[in-house]
Coordinates of C-alpha atoms in Angstrom, one line a residue:
M17 CA -0.1 -0.1 0.0
H18 CA 1.0 3.7 -0.4
R19 CA -0.2 6.9 0.8
P20 CA -2.6 8.5 -1.7
V21 CA -1.8 11.8 -3.6
S22 CA -4.5 13.4 -1.8
T23 CA -2.3 13.5 1.2
Y24 CA 0.1 15.9 -0.7
E25 CA -0.2 19.5 -0.8
K26 CA -1.0 20.4 -4.5
M27 CA 0.7 23.7 -6.0
T28 CA 1.1 24.9 -9.5
F29 CA 4.5 25.9 -10.8
T30 CA 5.2 27.9 -13.7
G31 CA 8.8 28.0 -15.1
P32 CA 11.0 28.5 -18.4
L33 CA 11.2 25.9 -21.0
Y34 CA 13.9 26.5 -23.4
A35 CA 16.5 24.7 -25.5
A36 CA 19.7 26.0 -27.3
G37 CA 18.8 27.9 -30.5
E38 CA 15.1 28.2 -29.8
A39 CA 12.7 30.7 -28.5
G40 CA 11.8 30.3 -24.6
H41 CA 8.5 29.4 -23.5
E42 CA 6.7 29.0 -20.1
L43 CA 5.5 25.8 -18.9
T44 CA 3.0 25.2 -16.0
R45 CA 2.4 22.0 -14.3
P46 CA 1.0 20.7 -10.9
V47 CA 3.5 19.8 -8.3
Y48 CA 2.6 17.6 -5.3
V49 CA 4.7 18.2 -2.0
R50 CA 4.6 16.3 1.2
D51 CA 6.6 17.2 4.3
P52 CA 7.7 14.4 6.6
E53 CA 5.9 16.2 9.4
S54 CA 2.6 15.7 7.7
S55 CA -0.1 14.2 9.9
D56 CA -0.4 11.5 7.2
T57 CA 3.3 10.6 7.6
P58 CA 3.2 9.3 11.1
N59 CA 6.6 7.4 11.1
A60 CA 8.7 10.3 9.9
T61 CA 11.2 12.4 11.8
R62 CA 13.1 15.5 10.6
D63 CA 16.3 16.4 12.0
G64 CA 17.3 19.9 11.1
P65 CA 16.2 22.1 8.2
P66 CA 14.1 20.7 5.4
K67 CA 15.6 18.4 2.9
P68 CA 13.5 18.3 -0.3
I69 CA 13.9 15.7 -3.1
I70 CA 12.5 16.2 -6.5
V71 CA 11.2 12.7 -7.7
I72 CA 11.0 12.9 -11.4
Q73 CA 8.3 10.5 -12.8
E74 CA 9.2 7.8 -15.3
L75 CA 7.4 7.1 -18.5
P76 CA 4.7 4.6 -17.1
G77 CA 3.7 7.4 -14.9
I78 CA 3.3 8.3 -11.1
M79 CA 2.4 4.8 -10.3
P80 CA 1.8 3.1 -6.9
E81 CA 5.4 2.0 -7.1
T82 CA 6.5 5.6 -7.5
L83 CA 4.3 6.6 -4.4
R84 CA 5.8 3.9 -2.4
L85 CA 9.3 5.2 -3.1
C86 CA 8.0 8.6 -1.9
D87 CA 6.7 7.2 1.2
M88 CA 10.1 5.8 2.0
L89 CA 11.7 9.1 1.3
N90 CA 9.2 10.9 3.6
D91 CA 9.7 8.3 6.4
A92 CA 13.3 9.0 6.2
G93 CA 12.8 12.7 6.9
F94 CA 12.8 14.1 3.3
T95 CA 10.2 16.4 1.9
V96 CA 8.9 14.8 -1.5
V97 CA 8.5 17.2 -4.5
L98 CA 6.6 15.4 -7.1
P99 CA 6.0 17.2 -10.4
H100 CA 3.2 15.7 -12.5
L101 CA 4.7 16.1 -16.1
F102 CA 2.4 13.9 -18.1
G103 CA -0.4 11.2 -17.9
P104 CA -2.9 10.0 -15.5
L105 CA -2.1 10.3 -11.8
G106 CA -1.7 7.4 -9.6
K107 CA -1.7 4.6 -12.2
M108 CA 0.4 3.2 -14.9
S109 CA -0.2 4.0 -18.5
M110 CA 2.6 2.8 -20.6
V111 CA 1.2 2.9 -24.1
G112 CA -0.7 6.2 -23.4
N113 CA 2.2 8.0 -21.9
T114 CA 4.4 6.8 -24.7
L115 CA 2.2 8.5 -27.2
R116 CA 1.9 11.6 -24.9
V117 CA 5.5 12.0 -24.6
L118 CA 6.2 11.5 -28.4
C119 CA 3.7 14.3 -29.1
M120 CA 5.3 16.6 -26.4
R121 CA 8.2 17.8 -28.6
R122 CA 8.3 21.2 -27.0
E123 CA 9.3 19.5 -23.6
F124 CA 11.1 16.3 -24.6
H125 CA 13.7 15.9 -27.5
L126 CA 13.6 12.1 -27.1
F127 CA 16.2 11.2 -30.0
A128 CA 18.6 14.2 -29.5
K129 CA 22.1 13.1 -29.0
G130 CA 24.6 15.7 -27.5
E131 CA 21.4 17.9 -26.5
T132 CA 19.6 18.5 -23.5
S133 CA 15.7 18.2 -23.4
P134 CA 13.9 21.6 -22.6
M135 CA 12.3 20.0 -19.6
V136 CA 15.5 20.4 -17.7
S137 CA 15.3 24.0 -17.7
W138 CA 11.9 23.9 -16.1
L139 CA 13.1 21.4 -13.5
R140 CA 16.1 23.6 -12.6
A141 CA 13.6 26.4 -12.0
L142 CA 11.7 24.2 -9.7
A143 CA 14.8 23.1 -7.8
Q144 CA 15.7 26.7 -7.3
H145 CA 12.1 27.6 -6.2
M146 CA 11.9 24.7 -3.6
K147 CA 15.3 25.6 -2.0
T148 CA 14.2 29.1 -1.6
D149 CA 10.7 28.3 -0.6
T150 CA 11.7 25.7 2.0
G151 CA 14.9 27.4 3.4
A152 CA 16.8 24.3 2.4
K153 CA 20.6 24.1 2.0
G154 CA 19.7 22.6 -1.3
V155 CA 17.6 20.0 -3.0
G156 CA 18.1 16.3 -4.2
A157 CA 16.9 14.9 -7.5
I158 CA 16.0 11.4 -8.7
G159 CA 15.4 10.7 -12.2
M160 CA 14.2 7.4 -13.5
C161 CA 14.3 5.8 -17.0
L162 CA 13.0 8.4 -19.4
T163 CA 14.0 11.1 -17.0
G164 CA 17.1 9.4 -15.5
N165 CA 19.4 11.8 -17.7
F166 CA 17.6 14.8 -16.2
A167 CA 19.1 14.1 -12.8
I168 CA 22.6 14.3 -14.3
S169 CA 21.8 17.5 -16.0
L170 CA 20.2 18.9 -12.8
M171 CA 23.5 18.6 -11.0
A172 CA 24.9 21.7 -13.0
D173 CA 22.5 23.8 -11.0
G174 CA 23.6 25.5 -7.7
A175 CA 20.3 24.6 -5.9
V176 CA 20.9 21.0 -6.4
L177 CA 23.3 19.0 -3.8
A178 CA 22.7 15.4 -4.6
G179 CA 21.4 13.3 -7.6
V180 CA 20.5 9.8 -8.6
A181 CA 20.1 8.8 -12.2
A182 CA 18.2 5.4 -12.4
Q183 CA 18.5 3.7 -15.8
P184 CA 19.0 6.9 -17.8
S185 CA 17.8 5.8 -21.2
L186 CA 17.6 8.8 -23.5
P187 CA 18.4 9.4 -26.2
L188 CA 16.2 6.8 -27.8
G189 CA 18.2 4.9 -30.4
G190 CA 21.4 6.4 -29.0
K191 CA 22.6 3.7 -26.4
D192 CA 26.3 4.9 -26.5
A193 CA 25.3 8.6 -26.5
L194 CA 24.4 11.3 -24.0
H195 CA 21.3 13.3 -23.8
M196 CA 23.2 16.3 -22.6
S197 CA 24.8 19.1 -24.4
A198 CA 28.6 19.7 -24.3
G199 CA 28.0 22.9 -22.1
D200 CA 25.9 20.9 -19.6
V201 CA 28.5 18.2 -19.4
A202 CA 31.1 20.9 -18.6
E203 CA 28.8 22.7 -16.0
V204 CA 28.0 19.2 -14.4
R205 CA 31.8 18.3 -14.2
E206 CA 32.6 21.6 -12.4
R207 CA 29.7 21.2 -10.1
L208 CA 30.6 17.7 -9.1
D209 CA 34.2 18.6 -8.6
E210 CA 32.8 21.1 -6.1
I211 CA 30.3 18.8 -4.1
G212 CA 31.3 15.3 -4.6
P213 CA 30.0 12.5 -7.0
M214 CA 26.4 11.7 -7.8
H215 CA 25.2 8.1 -8.3
A216 CA 23.7 6.2 -11.4
Y217 CA 22.2 2.9 -11.4
R218 CA 21.2 0.3 -14.0
F219 CA 20.1 -3.3 -14.1
E220 CA 22.4 -6.0 -16.0
G221 CA 20.7 -6.9 -19.2
D222 CA 18.7 -3.6 -19.3
T223 CA 18.4 -3.0 -23.1
L224 CA 17.3 0.7 -22.7
C225 CA 20.3 1.4 -20.5
P226 CA 22.9 -1.0 -21.6
G227 CA 26.6 -1.1 -20.9
A228 CA 27.4 1.2 -23.6
K229 CA 25.5 4.1 -21.8
W230 CA 27.8 3.5 -18.8
K231 CA 30.9 3.8 -21.0
A232 CA 29.5 7.0 -22.3
I233 CA 28.9 8.5 -19.0
A234 CA 32.4 7.4 -17.8
E235 CA 34.1 8.9 -20.7
A236 CA 32.3 12.2 -20.2
F237 CA 32.8 12.6 -16.4
N238 CA 35.3 9.9 -15.1
D239 CA 37.9 10.3 -17.9
D240 CA 40.6 11.8 -16.0
G241 CA 40.7 9.3 -13.0
Q242 CA 38.3 11.2 -10.9
T243 CA 35.0 9.7 -10.2
R244 CA 32.2 12.3 -10.6
V245 CA 29.3 9.7 -11.4
E246 CA 29.6 6.6 -9.4
L247 CA 28.2 3.9 -11.6
H248 CA 26.4 0.9 -10.3
T249 CA 25.1 -2.3 -12.0
L250 CA 22.6 -4.4 -10.2

């Protein structure tokens, strides 16, 4: 079981959406926030200032499994920040969400190699907002599958202190490529040199995030003997 989305505080966030060489736009999406001191989170304790974590949904949607992960984070004392980017809320919709995301060309550049999806600019603005709004030292970010790469890109932002990329799969059709611009790679390298490494995870045998993806990440970030992204294969 999991705590329902109705136990979260719903807010609406508007932020910039832009990509290199394109005119900027604004994007408005609902964001669900739950503090560990909520009355619906009886097992949680928070020691010190707020510790927000942005949980970026994966392609199948904000599923019961996603909400159970959020429960675990809440119980560990973290404030969960759950942006609703696409699809129905609280259930899986793999086929429907695949079609939705393919149509969301303004937000997601699914096949782009060496390029960062515009959605990252919106997520960076959300991270900055949550850091300021909660008075936190910084925020964490977890990206999963479709959005796994976004957690890496977010490490370039000064508001983000920790990141986990789970099965980063983009770009589609580019298993040995990165879904990040050269400028983002340089910013992330510099930021990780400052704050320490982030983590990335994949399952052995995963065809969407194969070993070639780990090689590409290692060549981009760990090429000089310094580990900026700790790569784990389960």
